[in-house]
PDB file of C-alpha atoms in Angstrom:
ATOM      1  CA  MET A   3     145.167 -36.947 -57.617  1.00  0.00           C
ATOM      2  CA  TRP A   4     141.787 -35.991 -56.595  1.00  0.00           C
ATOM      3  CA  ARG A   5     140.189 -39.103 -55.043  1.00  0.00           C
ATOM      4  CA  GLY A   6     136.674 -38.019 -54.716  1.00  0.00           C
ATOM      5  CA  ARG A   7     134.146 -38.241 -51.974  1.00  0.00           C
ATOM      6  CA  ASP A   8     134.894 -40.464 -49.103  1.00  0.00           C
ATOM      7  CA  ALA A   9     137.732 -42.039 -51.138  1.00  0.00           C
ATOM      8  CA  LEU A  10     135.278 -43.853 -53.393  1.00  0.00           C
ATOM      9  CA  THR A  11     135.859 -43.238 -57.655  1.00  0.00           C
ATOM     10  CA  ALA A  12     133.181 -43.283 -59.545  1.00  0.00           C
ATOM     11  CA  GLU A  13     134.642 -45.596 -61.933  1.00  0.00           C
ATOM     12  CA  ALA A  14     135.363 -48.357 -58.937  1.00  0.00           C
ATOM     13  CA  LEU A  15     131.692 -47.937 -58.029  1.00  0.00           C
ATOM     14  CA  TYR A  16     130.725 -48.210 -61.733  1.00  0.00           C
ATOM     15  CA  SER A  17     132.465 -51.361 -62.404  1.00  0.00           C
ATOM     16  CA  THR A  18     130.542 -53.086 -59.769  1.00  0.00           C
ATOM     17  CA  TRP A  19     127.816 -51.744 -58.626  1.00  0.00           C
ATOM     18  CA  GLY A  20     126.878 -49.898 -61.633  1.00  0.00           C
ATOM     19  CA  ALA A  21     127.378 -52.778 -63.952  1.00  0.00           C
ATOM     20  CA  ALA A  22     124.983 -54.946 -61.721  1.00  0.00           C
ATOM     21  CA  CYS A  23     121.887 -52.323 -62.789  1.00  0.00           C
ATOM     22  CA  ARG A  24     122.325 -52.198 -66.434  1.00  0.00           C
ATOM     23  CA  ALA A  25     122.891 -55.374 -67.212  1.00  0.00           C
ATOM     24  CA  SER A  26     119.084 -55.707 -65.398  1.00  0.00           C
ATOM     25  CA  ALA A  27     115.809 -56.137 -66.684  1.00  0.00           C
ATOM     26  CA  HIS A  28     114.209 -53.644 -64.387  1.00  0.00           C
ATOM     27  CA  PRO A  29     112.851 -50.869 -66.355  1.00  0.00           C
ATOM     28  CA  LEU A  30     114.096 -48.499 -63.705  1.00  0.00           C
ATOM     29  CA  PHE A  31     117.930 -49.499 -63.599  1.00  0.00           C
ATOM     30  CA  HIS A  32     117.507 -48.934 -67.276  1.00  0.00           C
ATOM     31  CA  VAL A  33     119.734 -46.831 -69.360  1.00  0.00           C
ATOM     32  CA  SER A  34     118.760 -47.205 -73.096  1.00  0.00           C
ATOM     33  CA  SER A  35     122.411 -47.780 -74.636  1.00  0.00           C
ATOM     34  CA  ARG A  36     121.427 -44.969 -77.367  1.00  0.00           C
ATOM     35  CA  HIS A  37     121.165 -42.681 -74.557  1.00  0.00           C
ATOM     36  CA  PRO A  38     123.934 -39.372 -74.916  1.00  0.00           C
ATOM     37  CA  PHE A  39     125.737 -40.476 -71.865  1.00  0.00           C
ATOM     38  CA  TRP A  40     127.136 -43.441 -73.032  1.00  0.00           C
ATOM     39  CA  LYS A  41     128.683 -42.145 -76.021  1.00  0.00           C
ATOM     40  CA  MET A  42     130.106 -39.176 -73.860  1.00  0.00           C
ATOM     41  CA  ARG A  43     131.439 -41.051 -71.184  1.00  0.00           C
ATOM     42  CA  HIS A  44     133.686 -42.962 -73.609  1.00  0.00           C
ATOM     43  CA  HIS A  45     134.817 -40.286 -75.661  1.00  0.00           C
ATOM     44  CA  ARG A  46     137.867 -38.229 -74.313  1.00  0.00           C
ATOM     45  CA  LEU A  47     138.091 -34.671 -75.136  1.00  0.00           C
ATOM     46  CA  PRO A  48     140.335 -31.766 -75.469  1.00  0.00           C
ATOM     47  CA  ARG A  49     141.946 -30.969 -71.924  1.00  0.00           C
ATOM     48  CA  MET A  50     141.422 -26.372 -71.348  1.00  0.00           C
ATOM     49  CA  THR A  51     144.059 -26.342 -68.767  1.00  0.00           C
ATOM     50  CA  THR A  52     147.055 -23.687 -68.527  1.00  0.00           C
ATOM     51  CA  ILE A  53     149.740 -23.620 -66.125  1.00  0.00           C
ATOM     52  CA  SER A  54     150.127 -21.163 -63.440  1.00  0.00           C
ATOM     53  CA  ASP A  55     152.305 -21.280 -60.213  1.00  0.00           C
ATOM     54  CA  ARG A  56     149.984 -22.233 -57.961  1.00  0.00           C
ATOM     55  CA  GLY A  57     149.248 -25.488 -60.363  1.00  0.00           C
ATOM     56  CA  LEU A  58     146.354 -26.082 -63.228  1.00  0.00           C
ATOM     57  CA  ARG A  59     144.436 -23.336 -63.533  1.00  0.00           C
ATOM     58  CA  MET A  60     141.197 -24.528 -65.150  1.00  0.00           C
ATOM     59  CA  LYS A  61     138.862 -22.134 -67.216  1.00  0.00           C
ATOM     60  CA  LEU A  62     135.175 -23.014 -67.315  1.00  0.00           C
ATOM     61  CA  THR A  63     132.295 -20.987 -68.870  1.00  0.00           C
ATOM     62  CA  VAL A  64     129.217 -22.078 -66.616  1.00  0.00           C
ATOM     63  CA  ASP A  65     126.262 -20.251 -67.269  1.00  0.00           C
ATOM     64  CA  GLY A  66     127.241 -17.514 -69.478  1.00  0.00           C
ATOM     65  CA  THR A  67     130.014 -16.489 -66.630  1.00  0.00           C
ATOM     66  CA  ASP A  68     133.508 -17.018 -67.379  1.00  0.00           C
ATOM     67  CA  HIS A  69     135.694 -18.693 -64.696  1.00  0.00           C
ATOM     68  CA  GLU A  70     138.781 -19.325 -63.710  1.00  0.00           C
ATOM     69  CA  LEU A  71     140.035 -22.362 -61.266  1.00  0.00           C
ATOM     70  CA  ASP A  72     142.404 -23.640 -59.680  1.00  0.00           C
ATOM     71  CA  ILE A  73     140.972 -27.616 -59.052  1.00  0.00           C
ATOM     72  CA  GLU A  74     142.894 -31.234 -60.823  1.00  0.00           C
ATOM     73  CA  THR A  75     141.187 -31.773 -63.829  1.00  0.00           C
ATOM     74  CA  GLU A  76     140.332 -35.661 -63.015  1.00  0.00           C
ATOM     75  CA  MET A  77     137.784 -33.303 -60.535  1.00  0.00           C
ATOM     76  CA  PRO A  78     134.210 -34.522 -61.744  1.00  0.00           C
ATOM     77  CA  LEU A  79     132.824 -31.247 -63.227  1.00  0.00           C
ATOM     78  CA  LEU A  80     129.781 -31.654 -60.158  1.00  0.00           C
ATOM     79  CA  TRP A  81     131.989 -30.872 -57.652  1.00  0.00           C
ATOM     80  CA  VAL A  82     133.358 -28.348 -59.144  1.00  0.00           C
ATOM     81  CA  LEU A  83     129.870 -26.331 -59.465  1.00  0.00           C
ATOM     82  CA  ARG A  84     128.412 -27.486 -55.891  1.00  0.00           C
ATOM     83  CA  ASP A  85     131.885 -27.547 -54.094  1.00  0.00           C
ATOM     84  CA  GLU A  86     134.132 -24.889 -56.327  1.00  0.00           C
ATOM     85  CA  LEU A  87     130.914 -21.797 -58.063  1.00  0.00           C
ATOM     86  CA  GLY A  88     128.840 -23.137 -54.966  1.00  0.00           C
ATOM     87  CA  LEU A  89     125.808 -23.847 -57.559  1.00  0.00           C
ATOM     88  CA  THR A  90     123.436 -26.175 -55.719  1.00  0.00           C
ATOM     89  CA  GLY A  91     120.885 -27.189 -57.867  1.00  0.00           C
ATOM     90  CA  VAL A  92     122.958 -29.370 -59.729  1.00  0.00           C
ATOM     91  CA  LYS A  93     122.291 -32.748 -57.704  1.00  0.00           C
ATOM     92  CA  TYR A  94     124.344 -35.512 -56.581  1.00  0.00           C
ATOM     93  CA  GLY A  95     122.267 -38.065 -56.595  1.00  0.00           C
ATOM     94  CA  CYS A  96     124.306 -41.538 -57.571  1.00  0.00           C
ATOM     95  CA  GLY A  97     127.506 -40.792 -58.605  1.00  0.00           C
ATOM     96  CA  ILE A  98     127.885 -43.226 -60.960  1.00  0.00           C
ATOM     97  CA  ALA A  99     125.556 -41.573 -63.925  1.00  0.00           C
ATOM     98  CA  GLN A 100     122.525 -44.088 -62.859  1.00  0.00           C
ATOM     99  CA  CYS A 101     119.615 -41.213 -61.714  1.00  0.00           C
ATOM    100  CA  GLY A 102     120.089 -38.368 -63.582  1.00  0.00           C
ATOM    101  CA  ALA A 103     119.995 -35.512 -61.013  1.00  0.00           C
ATOM    102  CA  CYS A 104     123.468 -33.967 -61.663  1.00  0.00           C
ATOM    103  CA  THR A 105     122.254 -33.465 -65.174  1.00  0.00           C
ATOM    104  CA  VAL A 106     123.577 -30.362 -66.754  1.00  0.00           C
ATOM    105  CA  HIS A 107     124.087 -28.668 -70.258  1.00  0.00           C
ATOM    106  CA  ILE A 108     127.352 -28.616 -72.207  1.00  0.00           C
ATOM    107  CA  ASP A 109     127.434 -27.015 -75.419  1.00  0.00           C
ATOM    108  CA  GLY A 110     123.680 -27.203 -75.146  1.00  0.00           C
ATOM    109  CA  GLN A 111     124.336 -31.210 -74.637  1.00  0.00           C
ATOM    110  CA  ALA A 112     122.233 -32.912 -71.858  1.00  0.00           C
ATOM    111  CA  VAL A 113     125.163 -34.675 -69.603  1.00  0.00           C
ATOM    112  CA  ARG A 114     125.729 -36.278 -65.751  1.00  0.00           C
ATOM    113  CA  SER A 115     127.932 -34.006 -64.652  1.00  0.00           C
ATOM    114  CA  CYS A 116     129.190 -36.490 -61.542  1.00  0.00           C
ATOM    115  CA  GLN A 117     131.039 -38.684 -64.671  1.00  0.00           C
ATOM    116  CA  VAL A 118     132.591 -35.397 -66.418  1.00  0.00           C
ATOM    117  CA  ALA A 119     136.125 -34.683 -65.387  1.00  0.00           C
ATOM    118  CA  ALA A 120     136.953 -30.672 -65.123  1.00  0.00           C
ATOM    119  CA  GLY A 121     139.264 -31.113 -68.019  1.00  0.00           C
ATOM    120  CA  ASP A 122     137.237 -33.208 -70.506  1.00  0.00           C
ATOM    121  CA  VAL A 123     135.002 -30.272 -70.659  1.00  0.00           C
ATOM    122  CA  TRP A 124     134.818 -29.323 -73.818  1.00  0.00           C
ATOM    123  CA  GLY A 125     132.299 -26.134 -74.470  1.00  0.00           C
ATOM    124  CA  PRO A 126     130.224 -23.776 -72.332  1.00  0.00           C
ATOM    125  CA  VAL A 127     127.824 -25.095 -68.939  1.00  0.00           C
ATOM    126  CA  THR A 128     124.672 -24.333 -68.438  1.00  0.00           C
ATOM    127  CA  THR A 129     123.082 -25.557 -64.886  1.00  0.00           C
ATOM    128  CA  ILE A 130     119.517 -24.921 -63.562  1.00  0.00           C
ATOM    129  CA  HIS A 131     120.776 -21.822 -62.222  1.00  0.00           C
ATOM    130  CA  GLY A 132     121.110 -20.682 -65.750  1.00  0.00           C
ATOM    131  CA  LEU A 133     118.358 -22.277 -67.499  1.00  0.00           C
ATOM    132  CA  GLY A 134     115.957 -19.403 -67.030  1.00  0.00           C
ATOM    133  CA  THR A 135     115.637 -16.479 -64.173  1.00  0.00           C
ATOM    134  CA  PRO A 136     112.581 -16.347 -62.064  1.00  0.00           C
ATOM    135  CA  GLU A 137     111.681 -12.877 -64.015  1.00  0.00           C
ATOM    136  CA  THR A 138     112.005 -15.177 -67.384  1.00  0.00           C
ATOM    137  CA  LEU A 139     111.590 -18.853 -66.539  1.00  0.00           C
ATOM    138  CA  HIS A 140     112.353 -21.468 -69.562  1.00  0.00           C
ATOM    139  CA  ALA A 141     109.031 -22.769 -71.039  1.00  0.00           C
ATOM    140  CA  VAL A 142     110.220 -26.403 -69.526  1.00  0.00           C
ATOM    141  CA  GLN A 143     110.394 -24.539 -65.844  1.00  0.00           C
ATOM    142  CA  ALA A 144     107.341 -23.004 -65.989  1.00  0.00           C
ATOM    143  CA  ALA A 145     105.258 -26.167 -67.022  1.00  0.00           C
ATOM    144  CA  TRP A 146     107.384 -27.586 -64.256  1.00  0.00           C
ATOM    145  CA  ILE A 147     104.818 -25.119 -62.213  1.00  0.00           C
ATOM    146  CA  THR A 148     101.887 -25.780 -64.514  1.00  0.00           C
ATOM    147  CA  HIS A 149     101.457 -29.192 -63.763  1.00  0.00           C
ATOM    148  CA  GLN A 150     103.272 -29.713 -60.219  1.00  0.00           C
ATOM    149  CA  VAL A 151     104.875 -31.837 -61.150  1.00  0.00           C
ATOM    150  CA  ALA A 152     107.714 -31.695 -58.047  1.00  0.00           C
ATOM    151  CA  GLN A 153     106.493 -33.516 -54.838  1.00  0.00           C
ATOM    152  CA  CYS A 154     110.746 -33.484 -52.526  1.00  0.00           C
ATOM    153  CA  GLY A 155     112.113 -31.648 -55.663  1.00  0.00           C
ATOM    154  CA  TYR A 156     115.321 -33.685 -54.868  1.00  0.00           C
ATOM    155  CA  CYS A 157     115.335 -34.755 -58.782  1.00  0.00           C
ATOM    156  CA  GLN A 158     113.732 -31.982 -60.794  1.00  0.00           C
ATOM    157  CA  SER A 159     116.768 -29.962 -62.090  1.00  0.00           C
ATOM    158  CA  GLY A 160     118.060 -32.758 -63.783  1.00  0.00           C
ATOM    159  CA  GLN A 161     115.084 -33.766 -64.907  1.00  0.00           C
ATOM    160  CA  ILE A 162     114.105 -30.224 -66.108  1.00  0.00           C
ATOM    161  CA  MET A 163     117.787 -30.444 -67.968  1.00  0.00           C
ATOM    162  CA  GLN A 164     117.029 -33.726 -69.469  1.00  0.00           C
ATOM    163  CA  ALA A 165     113.660 -32.414 -71.153  1.00  0.00           C
ATOM    164  CA  ALA A 166     114.971 -28.923 -72.349  1.00  0.00           C
ATOM    165  CA  ALA A 167     118.222 -30.552 -74.377  1.00  0.00           C
ATOM    166  CA  LEU A 168     115.222 -32.665 -75.730  1.00  0.00           C
ATOM    167  CA  LEU A 169     113.055 -30.103 -76.873  1.00  0.00           C
ATOM    168  CA  ALA A 170     115.743 -28.737 -78.366  1.00  0.00           C
ATOM    169  CA  THR A 171     116.572 -31.505 -80.248  1.00  0.00           C
ATOM    170  CA  THR A 172     112.935 -32.578 -80.907  1.00  0.00           C
ATOM    171  CA  PRO A 173     110.187 -29.604 -80.989  1.00  0.00           C
ATOM    172  CA  ALA A 174     107.561 -32.225 -81.024  1.00  0.00           C
ATOM    173  CA  PRO A 175     108.061 -35.243 -79.003  1.00  0.00           C
ATOM    174  CA  ASP A 176     105.534 -38.471 -79.332  1.00  0.00           C
ATOM    175  CA  ASP A 177     105.551 -40.515 -75.355  1.00  0.00           C
ATOM    176  CA  ALA A 178     107.802 -42.505 -77.091  1.00  0.00           C
ATOM    177  CA  ASP A 179     110.239 -39.813 -77.656  1.00  0.00           C
ATOM    178  CA  ILE A 180     110.339 -38.559 -73.931  1.00  0.00           C
ATOM    179  CA  ASP A 181     109.959 -41.288 -72.382  1.00  0.00           C
ATOM    180  CA  ASP A 182     113.442 -42.721 -74.185  1.00  0.00           C
ATOM    181  CA  ALA A 183     114.698 -39.013 -73.380  1.00  0.00           C
ATOM    182  CA  MET A 184     113.918 -39.392 -69.702  1.00  0.00           C
ATOM    183  CA  SER A 185     114.394 -42.970 -69.379  1.00  0.00           C
ATOM    184  CA  GLY A 186     118.086 -42.430 -67.737  1.00  0.00           C
ATOM    185  CA  ASN A 187     116.607 -39.902 -65.234  1.00  0.00           C
ATOM    186  CA  LEU A 188     114.924 -41.300 -62.158  1.00  0.00           C
ATOM    187  CA  CYS A 189     111.719 -40.060 -59.406  1.00  0.00           C
ATOM    188  CA  ARG A 190     111.529 -41.661 -56.357  1.00  0.00           C
ATOM    189  CA  CYS A 191     108.118 -40.247 -55.855  1.00  0.00           C
ATOM    190  CA  GLY A 192     106.811 -41.547 -59.609  1.00  0.00           C
ATOM    191  CA  THR A 193     105.924 -38.197 -60.490  1.00  0.00           C
ATOM    192  CA  TYR A 194     106.772 -39.791 -63.905  1.00  0.00           C
ATOM    193  CA  PRO A 195     102.772 -38.376 -65.333  1.00  0.00           C
ATOM    194  CA  ARG A 196     103.010 -35.170 -64.594  1.00  0.00           C
ATOM    195  CA  ILE A 197     106.836 -35.273 -66.490  1.00  0.00           C
ATOM    196  CA  ARG A 198     105.564 -36.399 -69.609  1.00  0.00           C
ATOM    197  CA  ALA A 199     102.241 -34.584 -69.961  1.00  0.00           C
ATOM    198  CA  ALA A 200     104.990 -31.006 -68.171  1.00  0.00           C
ATOM    199  CA  VAL A 201     107.513 -31.703 -71.421  1.00  0.00           C
ATOM    200  CA  LYS A 202     104.394 -32.216 -73.639  1.00  0.00           C
ATOM    201  CA  THR A 203     102.824 -28.296 -72.377  1.00  0.00           C
ATOM    202  CA  ALA A 204     106.935 -27.062 -72.914  1.00  0.00           C
ATOM    203  CA  ALA A 205     106.861 -28.288 -76.432  1.00  0.00           C
ATOM    204  CA  ALA A 206     103.875 -26.485 -76.930  1.00  0.00           C
ATOM    205  CA  THR A 207     105.254 -23.703 -75.491  1.00  0.00           C
ATOM    206  CA  LEU A 208     107.904 -22.736 -77.641  1.00  0.00           C
ATOM    207  CA  ALA A 209     105.980 -23.982 -80.685  1.00  0.00           C
ATOM    208  CA  GLU A 210     103.628 -21.137 -80.083  1.00  0.00           C
ATOM    209  CA  ALA A 211     106.361 -18.573 -79.190  1.00  0.00           C
ATOM    210  CA  SER A 212     108.870 -19.585 -82.976  1.00  0.00           C
ATOM    211  CA  LYS A 213     105.463 -18.635 -84.720  1.00  0.00           C
TER     212      LYS A 213
END
């Protein structure tokens, strides 16, 4: 059984510190119950594995590339991406889905990869590495540069992935839409005004491109 980093499971941490954070009235520790993560967390999904002569062989599509990996199905997707595939742009922040640094897309839905078991991945995975390219940036990435959002930069890959998912479903978000969607992504540097401005710029860019 996969035991996780330092033999601490996300579930063990979630039941204590995470519960206290959710109960707190402080806005930094509040994630809306409407946030997609809470719906996803309790939804068990079909495992995409086969038995090989070496053990469990997992099939995952990540950033448009198919992979076959011999890993345990309980291993969090975060560590599959970072340790097995070397996609270190996906960041480890808290391990209990309270910071959003590890956000990726599964079949277009923004999820916290630290809380999704590898065996529960239900569709293609997109990370910050596959959202755009240096030659053709995604509109959100370009807007992040325009507004110079990043300071330390550690949380920004998760912020960008969450913002891209928002714009895929809400092309013209207002301030309330942005704040609600981004409520689970924390920035210790406090760049929230720039994040909001960048999301609006990206929305305008995508709207213009669709004409």
